Short mmCIF file of C-alpha atoms and ligand atoms in Angstrom, two decimals:
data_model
loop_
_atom_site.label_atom_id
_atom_site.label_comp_id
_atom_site.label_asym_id
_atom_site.label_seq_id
_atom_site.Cartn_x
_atom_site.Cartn_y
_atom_site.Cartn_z
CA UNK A 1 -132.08 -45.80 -98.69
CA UNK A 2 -130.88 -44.80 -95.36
CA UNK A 3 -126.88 -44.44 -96.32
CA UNK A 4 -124.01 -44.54 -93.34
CA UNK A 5 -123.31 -41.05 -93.98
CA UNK A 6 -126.78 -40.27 -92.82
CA UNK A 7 -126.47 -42.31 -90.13
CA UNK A 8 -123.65 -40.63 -88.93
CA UNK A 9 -125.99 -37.03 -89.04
CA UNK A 10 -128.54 -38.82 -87.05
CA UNK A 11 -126.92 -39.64 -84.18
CA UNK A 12 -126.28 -35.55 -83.57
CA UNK A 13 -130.32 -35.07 -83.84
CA UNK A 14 -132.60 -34.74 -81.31
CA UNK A 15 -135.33 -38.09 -81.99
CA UNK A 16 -137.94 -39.33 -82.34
CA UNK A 17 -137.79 -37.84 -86.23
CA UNK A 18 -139.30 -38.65 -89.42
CA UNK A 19 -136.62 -38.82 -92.25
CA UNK A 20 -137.48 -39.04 -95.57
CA UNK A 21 -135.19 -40.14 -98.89
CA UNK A 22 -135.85 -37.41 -101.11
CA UNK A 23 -134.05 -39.61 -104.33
CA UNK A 24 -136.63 -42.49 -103.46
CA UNK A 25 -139.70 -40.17 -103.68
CA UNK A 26 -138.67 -39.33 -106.93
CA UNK A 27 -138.14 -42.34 -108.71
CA UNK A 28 -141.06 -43.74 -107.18
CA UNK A 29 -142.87 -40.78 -108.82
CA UNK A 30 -140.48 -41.38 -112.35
CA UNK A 31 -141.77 -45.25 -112.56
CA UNK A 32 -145.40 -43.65 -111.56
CA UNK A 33 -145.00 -41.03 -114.03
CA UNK A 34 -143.80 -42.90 -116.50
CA UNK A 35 -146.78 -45.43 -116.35
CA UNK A 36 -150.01 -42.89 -116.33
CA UNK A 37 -148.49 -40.97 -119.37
CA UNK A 38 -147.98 -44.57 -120.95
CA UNK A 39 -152.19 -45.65 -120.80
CA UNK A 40 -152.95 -41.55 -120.80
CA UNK A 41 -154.18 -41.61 -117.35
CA UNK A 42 -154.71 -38.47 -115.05
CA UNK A 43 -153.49 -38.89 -111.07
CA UNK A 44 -154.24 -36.86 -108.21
CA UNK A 45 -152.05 -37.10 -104.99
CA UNK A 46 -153.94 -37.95 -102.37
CA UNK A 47 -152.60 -35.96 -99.86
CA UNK A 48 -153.95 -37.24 -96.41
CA UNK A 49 -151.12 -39.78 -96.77
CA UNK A 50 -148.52 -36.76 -96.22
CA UNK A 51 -148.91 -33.26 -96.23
CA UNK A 52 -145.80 -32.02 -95.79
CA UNK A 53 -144.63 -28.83 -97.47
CA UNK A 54 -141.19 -30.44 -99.49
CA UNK A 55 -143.72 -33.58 -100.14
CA UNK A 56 -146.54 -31.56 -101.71
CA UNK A 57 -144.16 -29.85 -103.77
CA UNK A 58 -142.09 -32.55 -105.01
CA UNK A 59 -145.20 -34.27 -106.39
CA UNK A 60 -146.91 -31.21 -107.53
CA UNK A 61 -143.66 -30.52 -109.29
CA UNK A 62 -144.45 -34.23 -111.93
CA UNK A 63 -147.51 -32.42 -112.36
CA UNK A 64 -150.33 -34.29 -110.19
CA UNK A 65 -153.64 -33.11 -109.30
CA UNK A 66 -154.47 -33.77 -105.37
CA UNK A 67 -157.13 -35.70 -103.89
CA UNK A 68 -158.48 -34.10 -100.44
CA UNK A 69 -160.62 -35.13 -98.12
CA UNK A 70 -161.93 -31.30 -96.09
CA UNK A 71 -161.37 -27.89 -96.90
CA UNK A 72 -158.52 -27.48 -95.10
CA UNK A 73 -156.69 -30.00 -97.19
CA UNK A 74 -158.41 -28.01 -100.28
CA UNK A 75 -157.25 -24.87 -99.14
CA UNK A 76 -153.31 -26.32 -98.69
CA UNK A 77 -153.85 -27.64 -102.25
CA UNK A 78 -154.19 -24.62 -103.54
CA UNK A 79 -151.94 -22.72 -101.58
CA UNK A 80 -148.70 -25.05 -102.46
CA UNK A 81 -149.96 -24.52 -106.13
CA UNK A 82 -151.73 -27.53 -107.17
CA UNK A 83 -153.71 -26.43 -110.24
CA UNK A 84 -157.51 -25.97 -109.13
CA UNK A 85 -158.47 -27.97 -111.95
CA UNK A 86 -156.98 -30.58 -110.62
CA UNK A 87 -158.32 -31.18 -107.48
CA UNK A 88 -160.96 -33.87 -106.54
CA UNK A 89 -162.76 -33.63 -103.06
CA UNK A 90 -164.13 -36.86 -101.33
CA UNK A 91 -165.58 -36.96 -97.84
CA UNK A 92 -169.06 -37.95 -96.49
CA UNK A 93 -169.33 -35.34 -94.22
CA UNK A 94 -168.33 -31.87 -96.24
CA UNK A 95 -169.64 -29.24 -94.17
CA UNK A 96 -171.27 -25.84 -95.32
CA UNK A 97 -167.75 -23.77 -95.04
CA UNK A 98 -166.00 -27.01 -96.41
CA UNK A 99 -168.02 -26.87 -99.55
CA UNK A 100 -168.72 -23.06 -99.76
CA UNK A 101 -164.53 -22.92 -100.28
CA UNK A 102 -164.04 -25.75 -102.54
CA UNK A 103 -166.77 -24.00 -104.67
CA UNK A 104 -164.74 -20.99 -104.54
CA UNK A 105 -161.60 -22.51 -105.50
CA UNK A 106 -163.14 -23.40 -108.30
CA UNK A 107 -162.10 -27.37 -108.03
CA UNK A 108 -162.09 -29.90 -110.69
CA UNK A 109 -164.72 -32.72 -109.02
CA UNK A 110 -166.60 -32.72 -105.58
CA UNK A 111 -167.04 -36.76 -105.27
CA UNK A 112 -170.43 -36.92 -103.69
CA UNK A 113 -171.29 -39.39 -101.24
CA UNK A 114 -175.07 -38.86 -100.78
CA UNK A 115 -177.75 -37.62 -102.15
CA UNK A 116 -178.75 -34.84 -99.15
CA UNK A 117 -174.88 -33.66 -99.71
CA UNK A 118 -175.86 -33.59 -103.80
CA UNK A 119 -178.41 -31.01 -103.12
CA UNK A 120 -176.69 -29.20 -100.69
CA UNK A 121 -173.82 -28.61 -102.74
CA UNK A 122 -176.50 -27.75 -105.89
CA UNK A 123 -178.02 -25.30 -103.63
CA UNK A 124 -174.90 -23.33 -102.56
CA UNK A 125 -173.74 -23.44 -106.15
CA UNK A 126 -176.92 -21.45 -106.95
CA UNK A 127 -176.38 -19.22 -104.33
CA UNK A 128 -173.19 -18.15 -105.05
CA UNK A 129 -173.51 -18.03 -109.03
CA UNK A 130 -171.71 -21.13 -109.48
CA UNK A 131 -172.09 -24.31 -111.37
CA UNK A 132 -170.34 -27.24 -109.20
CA UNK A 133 -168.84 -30.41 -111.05
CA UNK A 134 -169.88 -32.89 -108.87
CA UNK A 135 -168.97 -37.04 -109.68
CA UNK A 136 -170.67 -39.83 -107.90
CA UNK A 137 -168.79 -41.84 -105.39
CA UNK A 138 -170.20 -45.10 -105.66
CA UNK A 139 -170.06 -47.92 -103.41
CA UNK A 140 -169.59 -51.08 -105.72
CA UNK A 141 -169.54 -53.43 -102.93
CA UNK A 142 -166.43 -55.27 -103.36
CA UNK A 143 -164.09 -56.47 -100.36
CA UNK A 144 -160.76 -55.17 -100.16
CA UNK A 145 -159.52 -57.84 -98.19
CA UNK A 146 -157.48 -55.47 -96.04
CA UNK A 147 -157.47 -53.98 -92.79
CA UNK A 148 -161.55 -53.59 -92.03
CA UNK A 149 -160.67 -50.08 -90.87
CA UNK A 150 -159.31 -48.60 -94.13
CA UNK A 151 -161.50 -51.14 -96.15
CA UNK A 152 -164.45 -48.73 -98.17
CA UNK A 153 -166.10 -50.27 -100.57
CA UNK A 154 -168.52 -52.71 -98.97
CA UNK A 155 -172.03 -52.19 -98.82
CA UNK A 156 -171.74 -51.47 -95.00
CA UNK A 157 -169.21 -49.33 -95.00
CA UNK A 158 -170.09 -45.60 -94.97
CA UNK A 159 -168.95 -44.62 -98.07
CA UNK A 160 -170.36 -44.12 -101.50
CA UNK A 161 -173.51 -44.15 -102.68
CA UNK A 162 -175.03 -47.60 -103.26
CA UNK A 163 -176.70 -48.96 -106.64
CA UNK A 164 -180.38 -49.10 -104.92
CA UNK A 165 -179.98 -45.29 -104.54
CA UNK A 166 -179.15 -44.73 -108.48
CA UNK A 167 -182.74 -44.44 -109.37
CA UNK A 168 -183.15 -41.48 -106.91
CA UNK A 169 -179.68 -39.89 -107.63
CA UNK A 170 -180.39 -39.93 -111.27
CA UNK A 171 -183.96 -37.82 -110.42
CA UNK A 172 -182.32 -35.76 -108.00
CA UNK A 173 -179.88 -34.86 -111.12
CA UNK A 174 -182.29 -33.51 -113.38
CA UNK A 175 -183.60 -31.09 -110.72
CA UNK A 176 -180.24 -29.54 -109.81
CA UNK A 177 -179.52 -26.89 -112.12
CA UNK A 178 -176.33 -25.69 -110.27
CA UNK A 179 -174.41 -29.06 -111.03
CA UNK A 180 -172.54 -30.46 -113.78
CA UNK A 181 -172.24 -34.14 -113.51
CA UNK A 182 -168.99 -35.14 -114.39
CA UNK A 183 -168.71 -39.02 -114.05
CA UNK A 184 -168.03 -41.94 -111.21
CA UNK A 185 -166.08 -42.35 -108.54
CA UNK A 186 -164.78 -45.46 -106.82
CA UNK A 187 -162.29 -46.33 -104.00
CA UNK A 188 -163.04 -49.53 -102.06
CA UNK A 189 -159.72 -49.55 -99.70
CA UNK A 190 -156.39 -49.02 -98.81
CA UNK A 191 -153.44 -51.57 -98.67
CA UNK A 192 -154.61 -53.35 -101.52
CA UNK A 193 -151.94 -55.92 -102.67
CA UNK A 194 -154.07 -58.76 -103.82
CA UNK A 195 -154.63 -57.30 -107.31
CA UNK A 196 -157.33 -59.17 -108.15
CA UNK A 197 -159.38 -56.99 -106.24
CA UNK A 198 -158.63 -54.06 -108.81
CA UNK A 199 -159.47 -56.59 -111.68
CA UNK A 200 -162.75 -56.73 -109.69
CA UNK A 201 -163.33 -53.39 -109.31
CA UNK A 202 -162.84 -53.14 -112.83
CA UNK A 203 -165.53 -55.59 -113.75
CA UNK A 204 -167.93 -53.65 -111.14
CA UNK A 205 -167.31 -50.42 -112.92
CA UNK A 206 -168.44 -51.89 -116.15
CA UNK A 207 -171.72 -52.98 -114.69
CA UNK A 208 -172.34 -50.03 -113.00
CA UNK A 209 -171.17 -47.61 -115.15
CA UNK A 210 -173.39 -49.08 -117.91
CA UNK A 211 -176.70 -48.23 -115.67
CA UNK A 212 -175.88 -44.29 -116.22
CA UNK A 213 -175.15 -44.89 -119.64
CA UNK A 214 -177.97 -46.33 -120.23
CA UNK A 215 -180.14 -43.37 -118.56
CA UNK A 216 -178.69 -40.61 -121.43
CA UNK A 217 -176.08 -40.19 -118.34
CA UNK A 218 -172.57 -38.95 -120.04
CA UNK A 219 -169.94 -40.68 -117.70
CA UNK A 220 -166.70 -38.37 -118.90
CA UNK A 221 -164.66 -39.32 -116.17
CA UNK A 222 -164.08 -42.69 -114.45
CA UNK A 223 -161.69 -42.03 -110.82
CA UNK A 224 -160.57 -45.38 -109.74
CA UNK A 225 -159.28 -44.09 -106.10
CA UNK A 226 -156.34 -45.20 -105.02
CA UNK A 227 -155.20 -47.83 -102.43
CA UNK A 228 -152.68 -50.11 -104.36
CA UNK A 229 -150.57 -51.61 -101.27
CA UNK A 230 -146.55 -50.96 -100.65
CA UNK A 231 -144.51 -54.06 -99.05
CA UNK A 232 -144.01 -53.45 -95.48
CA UNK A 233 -142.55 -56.07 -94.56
CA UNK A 234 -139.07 -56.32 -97.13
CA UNK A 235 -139.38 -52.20 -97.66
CA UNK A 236 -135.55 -52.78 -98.79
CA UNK A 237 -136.20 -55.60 -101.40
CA UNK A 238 -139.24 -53.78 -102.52
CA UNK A 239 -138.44 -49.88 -101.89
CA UNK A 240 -141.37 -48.99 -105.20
CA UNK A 241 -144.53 -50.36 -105.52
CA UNK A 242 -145.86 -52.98 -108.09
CA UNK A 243 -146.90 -49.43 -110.17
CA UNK A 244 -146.44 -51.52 -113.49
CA UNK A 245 -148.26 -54.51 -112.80
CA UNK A 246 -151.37 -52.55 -111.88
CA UNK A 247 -151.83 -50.39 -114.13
CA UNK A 248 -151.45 -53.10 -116.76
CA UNK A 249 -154.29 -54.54 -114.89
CA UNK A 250 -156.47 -51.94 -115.02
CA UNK A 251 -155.81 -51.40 -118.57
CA UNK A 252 -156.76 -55.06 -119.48
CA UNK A 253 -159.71 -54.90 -117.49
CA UNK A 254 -161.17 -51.35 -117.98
CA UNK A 255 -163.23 -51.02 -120.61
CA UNK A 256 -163.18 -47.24 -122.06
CA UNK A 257 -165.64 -45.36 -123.80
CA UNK A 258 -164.31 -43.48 -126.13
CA UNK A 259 -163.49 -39.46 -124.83
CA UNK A 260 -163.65 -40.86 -121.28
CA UNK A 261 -160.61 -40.10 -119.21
CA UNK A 262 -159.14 -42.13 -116.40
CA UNK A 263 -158.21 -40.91 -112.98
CA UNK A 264 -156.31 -42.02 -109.99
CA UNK A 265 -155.90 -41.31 -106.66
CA UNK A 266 -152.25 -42.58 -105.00
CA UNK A 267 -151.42 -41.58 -101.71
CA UNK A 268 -149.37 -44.48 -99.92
CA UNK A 269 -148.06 -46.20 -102.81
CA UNK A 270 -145.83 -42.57 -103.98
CA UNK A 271 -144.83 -41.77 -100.04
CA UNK A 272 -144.91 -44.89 -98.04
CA UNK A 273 -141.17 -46.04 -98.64
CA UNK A 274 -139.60 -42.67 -98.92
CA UNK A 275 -140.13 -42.10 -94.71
CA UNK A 276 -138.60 -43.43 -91.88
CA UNK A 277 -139.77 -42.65 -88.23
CA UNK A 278 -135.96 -42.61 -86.86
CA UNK A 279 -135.57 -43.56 -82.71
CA UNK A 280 -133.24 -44.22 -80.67
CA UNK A 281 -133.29 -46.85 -77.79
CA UNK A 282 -134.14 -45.64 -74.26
CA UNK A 283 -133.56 -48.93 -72.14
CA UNK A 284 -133.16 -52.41 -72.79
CA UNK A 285 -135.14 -54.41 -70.22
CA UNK A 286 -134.58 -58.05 -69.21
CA UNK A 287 -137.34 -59.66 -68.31
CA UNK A 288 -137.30 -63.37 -67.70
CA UNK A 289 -138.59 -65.03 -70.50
CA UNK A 290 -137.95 -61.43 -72.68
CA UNK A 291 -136.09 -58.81 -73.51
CA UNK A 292 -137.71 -55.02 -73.92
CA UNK A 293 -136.27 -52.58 -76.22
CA UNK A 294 -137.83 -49.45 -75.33
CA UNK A 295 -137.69 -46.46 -77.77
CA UNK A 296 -138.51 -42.86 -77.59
CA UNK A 297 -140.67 -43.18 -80.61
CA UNK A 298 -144.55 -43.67 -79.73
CA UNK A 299 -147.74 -44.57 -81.29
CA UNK A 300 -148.26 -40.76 -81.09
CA UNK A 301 -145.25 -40.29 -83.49
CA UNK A 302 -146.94 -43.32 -85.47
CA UNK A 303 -150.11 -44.55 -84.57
CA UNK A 304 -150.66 -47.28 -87.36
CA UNK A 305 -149.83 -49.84 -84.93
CA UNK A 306 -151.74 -48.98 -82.73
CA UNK A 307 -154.68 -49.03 -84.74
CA UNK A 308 -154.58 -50.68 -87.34
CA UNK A 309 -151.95 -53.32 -86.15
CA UNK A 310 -149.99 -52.91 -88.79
CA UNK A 311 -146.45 -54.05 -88.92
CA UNK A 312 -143.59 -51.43 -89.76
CA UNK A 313 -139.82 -52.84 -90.23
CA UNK A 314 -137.78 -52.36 -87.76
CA UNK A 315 -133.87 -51.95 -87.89
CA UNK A 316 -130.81 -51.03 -85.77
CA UNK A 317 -128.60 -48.96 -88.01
CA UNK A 318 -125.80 -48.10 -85.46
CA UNK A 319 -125.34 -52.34 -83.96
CA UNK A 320 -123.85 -55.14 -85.95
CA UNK A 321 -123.93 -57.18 -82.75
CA UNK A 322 -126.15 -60.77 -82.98
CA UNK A 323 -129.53 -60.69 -84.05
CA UNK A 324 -131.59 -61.15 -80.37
CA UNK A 325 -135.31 -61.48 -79.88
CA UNK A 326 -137.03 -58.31 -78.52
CA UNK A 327 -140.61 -56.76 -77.59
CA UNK A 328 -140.23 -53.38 -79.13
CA UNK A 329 -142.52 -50.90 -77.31
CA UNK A 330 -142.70 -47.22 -76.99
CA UNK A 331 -142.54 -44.94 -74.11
CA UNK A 332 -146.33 -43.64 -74.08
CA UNK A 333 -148.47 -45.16 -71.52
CA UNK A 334 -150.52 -47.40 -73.29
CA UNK A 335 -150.00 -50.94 -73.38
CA UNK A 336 -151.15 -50.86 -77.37
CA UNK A 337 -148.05 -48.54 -77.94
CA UNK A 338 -145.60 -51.42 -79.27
CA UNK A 339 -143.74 -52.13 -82.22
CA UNK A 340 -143.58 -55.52 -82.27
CA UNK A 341 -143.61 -58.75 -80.39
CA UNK A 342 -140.34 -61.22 -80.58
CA UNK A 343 -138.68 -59.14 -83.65
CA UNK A 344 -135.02 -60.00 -84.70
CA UNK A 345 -132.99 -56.84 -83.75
CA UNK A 346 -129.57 -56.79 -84.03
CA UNK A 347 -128.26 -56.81 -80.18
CA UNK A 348 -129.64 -53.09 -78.29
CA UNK A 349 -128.15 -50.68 -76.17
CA UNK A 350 -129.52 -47.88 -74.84
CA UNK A 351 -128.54 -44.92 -77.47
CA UNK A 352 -128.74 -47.45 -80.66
CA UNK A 353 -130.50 -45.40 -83.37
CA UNK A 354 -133.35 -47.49 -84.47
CA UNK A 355 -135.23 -46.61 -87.73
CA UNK A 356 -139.04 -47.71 -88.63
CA UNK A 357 -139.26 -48.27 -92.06
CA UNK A 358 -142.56 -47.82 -94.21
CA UNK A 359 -143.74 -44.56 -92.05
CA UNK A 360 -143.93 -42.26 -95.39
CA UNK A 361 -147.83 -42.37 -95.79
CA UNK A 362 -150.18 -41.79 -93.31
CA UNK A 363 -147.01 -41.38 -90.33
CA UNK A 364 -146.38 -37.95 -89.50
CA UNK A 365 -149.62 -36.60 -91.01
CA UNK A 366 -151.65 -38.80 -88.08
CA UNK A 367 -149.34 -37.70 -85.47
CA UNK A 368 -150.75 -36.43 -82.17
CA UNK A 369 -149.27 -34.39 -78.79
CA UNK A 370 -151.11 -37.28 -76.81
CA UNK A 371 -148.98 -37.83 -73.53
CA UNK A 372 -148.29 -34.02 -73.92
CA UNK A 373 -145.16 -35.26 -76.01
CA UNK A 374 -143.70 -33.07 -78.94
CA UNK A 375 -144.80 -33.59 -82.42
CA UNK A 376 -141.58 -35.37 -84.33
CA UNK A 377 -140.31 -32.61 -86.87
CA UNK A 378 -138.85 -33.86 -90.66
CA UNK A 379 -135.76 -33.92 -91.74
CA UNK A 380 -135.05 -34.67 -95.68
CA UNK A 381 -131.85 -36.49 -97.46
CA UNK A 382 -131.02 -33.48 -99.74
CA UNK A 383 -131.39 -30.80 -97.08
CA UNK A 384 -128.82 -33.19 -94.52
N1 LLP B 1 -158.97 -41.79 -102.38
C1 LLP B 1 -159.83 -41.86 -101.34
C2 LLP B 1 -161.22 -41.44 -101.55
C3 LLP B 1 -159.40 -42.32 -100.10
O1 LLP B 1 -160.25 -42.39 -99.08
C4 LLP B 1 -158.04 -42.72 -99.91
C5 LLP B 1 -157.55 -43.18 -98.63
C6 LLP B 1 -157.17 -42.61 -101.03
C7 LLP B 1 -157.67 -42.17 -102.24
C8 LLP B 1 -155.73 -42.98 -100.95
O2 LLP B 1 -155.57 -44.34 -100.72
P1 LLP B 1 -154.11 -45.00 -100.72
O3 LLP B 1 -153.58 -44.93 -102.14
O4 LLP B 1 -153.26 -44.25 -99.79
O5 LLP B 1 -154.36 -46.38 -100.30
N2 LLP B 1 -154.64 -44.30 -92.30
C9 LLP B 1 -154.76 -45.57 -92.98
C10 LLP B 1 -155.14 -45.41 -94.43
C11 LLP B 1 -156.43 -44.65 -94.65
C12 LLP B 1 -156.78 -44.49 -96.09
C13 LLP B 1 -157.91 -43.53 -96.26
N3 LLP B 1 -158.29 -43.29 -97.60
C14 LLP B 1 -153.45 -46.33 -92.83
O6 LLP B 1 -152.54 -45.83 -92.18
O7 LLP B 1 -153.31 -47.44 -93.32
#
């Protein structure tokens, strides 16, 4: 929660800025604690969502594992102390450094993605004297119904490897001495909020993971990925995300063999809510059938909009003037740099401190210099 007291801070602060509510990151991770210990569960913080150093150490500090996605996210893993052991690395394109260092680090799981990256990594196990735990990412073919651009797990998406290439995986398993096959791995899209989808994916893993079963395969570890949705749209009403409700899902749906362990990987759902890209209002321009609030926060401080055309909640914390209708654009020169057509604001003057809720996960992390402009920095509630 964004308190008057810190409103009163922000107005001395240079913006754009990304602000994040230290107390909400941690009873997000309390309720998502609390749950995973409840069914036994393992989680590993995916941390493309948000790297930041305070972030990363906060959650490494419940004791998640991280999820990355290149070696440089490996390497950051390690170096702000998550556990090697309990790092998973995804990615369809690991290159020969990427995967020389992971093997190095000694990581828990590489989640494969093909089968030429399977013998790749087999071979450079070998040459360095290692054995590499490698788990299949498979691509169950199940529609996330979410954005297509963070949507995964359908067979023409580029992830995973697909059940007509099982027969050949399994083959290519005996031959690769240098690996030690560790179980599956799933993650068909981000933004999920229909939870159906996980009930689904749930029914897909059963299929699927009976075909390696079946084979003399030992499937120790299932990884459901992550992608369970946060509200954008009331972040206030709904500052934590339905963490209970899903896992109770999976847990009705999942079947478990027994010794198998369970693993997640959350990224939005733990740092979505607790960030806030905080602007302040430039100009107010009167058009004449509009009105333009124009902020010095752009879709290089936060490009989801941009791309993805996602919505973020918008809210002027220093006006308790009438609510008026207004574009709400940016300053970069683009016309896809906009926050939102006809939104409800209360009534804007230039210098208003505007905040845009929801800008936790995937926010800063995706920020670019585009325009030349400076990167925002980050600013936390304890530290104020
Ligand atoms: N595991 C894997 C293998 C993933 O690819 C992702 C996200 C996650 C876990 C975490 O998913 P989450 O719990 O955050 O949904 N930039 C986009 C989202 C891209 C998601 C990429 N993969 C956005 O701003 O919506």
């Amino acid at each position: 929660m964004i308190t008057k007291e810190n409103v009163e801070v922000f107005k001395t602060i240079e913006t754009p800025f990304y602000f994040y509510d230290v107390e909400l990151l941690k009873q997000t991770l309390d309720i998502y604690k609390f749950q995973i210990d409840k069914y036994g569960y393992n989680a590993h913080y995916a941390m493309k969502a948000n790297a930041n150093d305070r972030i990363l150490e906060i959650i490494k500090s419940y004791g998640l594992g991280a999820d990355c996605v290149s070696g440089n996210e490996v390497k950051l893993a390690v170096k702000s102390g998550f556990a090697p052991e309990k790092i998973v690395y995804a990615g369809v394109g690991k290159s020969d450094k990427e995967i020389k260092a992971a093997l190095n680090a000694g990581i828990f799981s590489f989640n494969c993605e093909s089968i030429p990256e399977i013998k790749v990594i087999n071979d450079f196990a070998g040459q360095l004297g290692k054995k590499a735990k490698i788990s299949l990412r498979i691509n169950p073919d199940i529609d996330a119904h979410t954005h297509k651009y963070i949507s995964t797990g359908r067979k023409e998406d580029k992830f995973g490897i697909s059940p007509w290439m099982f027969n050949d995986v399994a083959d290519i398993l005996i031959e690769c001495h240098n690996l030690e096959f560790l179980g599956l791995h799933f993650h068909v899209g981000s933004q999920i909020t229909d939870l159906s989808v996980f009930e689904l994916t749930c029914r897909r893993v059963e299929e699927l993971q009976k075909w390696f079963i079946e084979r003399g395969m030992n499937v120790r570890n299932i990884n459901l990925g992550g992608g369970l949705g946060v509200d954008y749209n009331e972040p206030n009403e709904h500052p934590i995300a339905q963490f209970e409700e899903y896992f109770s899902v999976i847990n009705k749906n999942l079947i478990v063999r027994p010794g198998q362990k369970i693993h997640f990987e959350p990224g939005r759902a733990i740092v979505a809510q607790c960030g806030h890209l905080i602007s302040r209002v430039l100009y107010v321009k009167v058009g004449q059938k509009k009105k333009f609030a124009i902020l010095d926060a752009g879709m290089n401080d936060l490009i989801r909009p941009a791309l993805y055309q996602a919505h973020h909640d918008i809210e002027n914390l220093t006006s308790d003037g009438r609510k008026m209708r207004y574009d709400v654009v940016g300053p970069v020169c683009e016309s896809s740099d906009r926050w939102g057509n006809n939104i409800m604001l209360n009534k804007a003057e230039r210098g208003d401190i505007v905040a845009l809720h929801t800008a936790g996960a995937y926010g800063q992390v995706m920020a670019m210099k585009y325009n030349q402009r400076d990167l925002a920095k980050a600013y936390y509630s304890d530290q104020m």
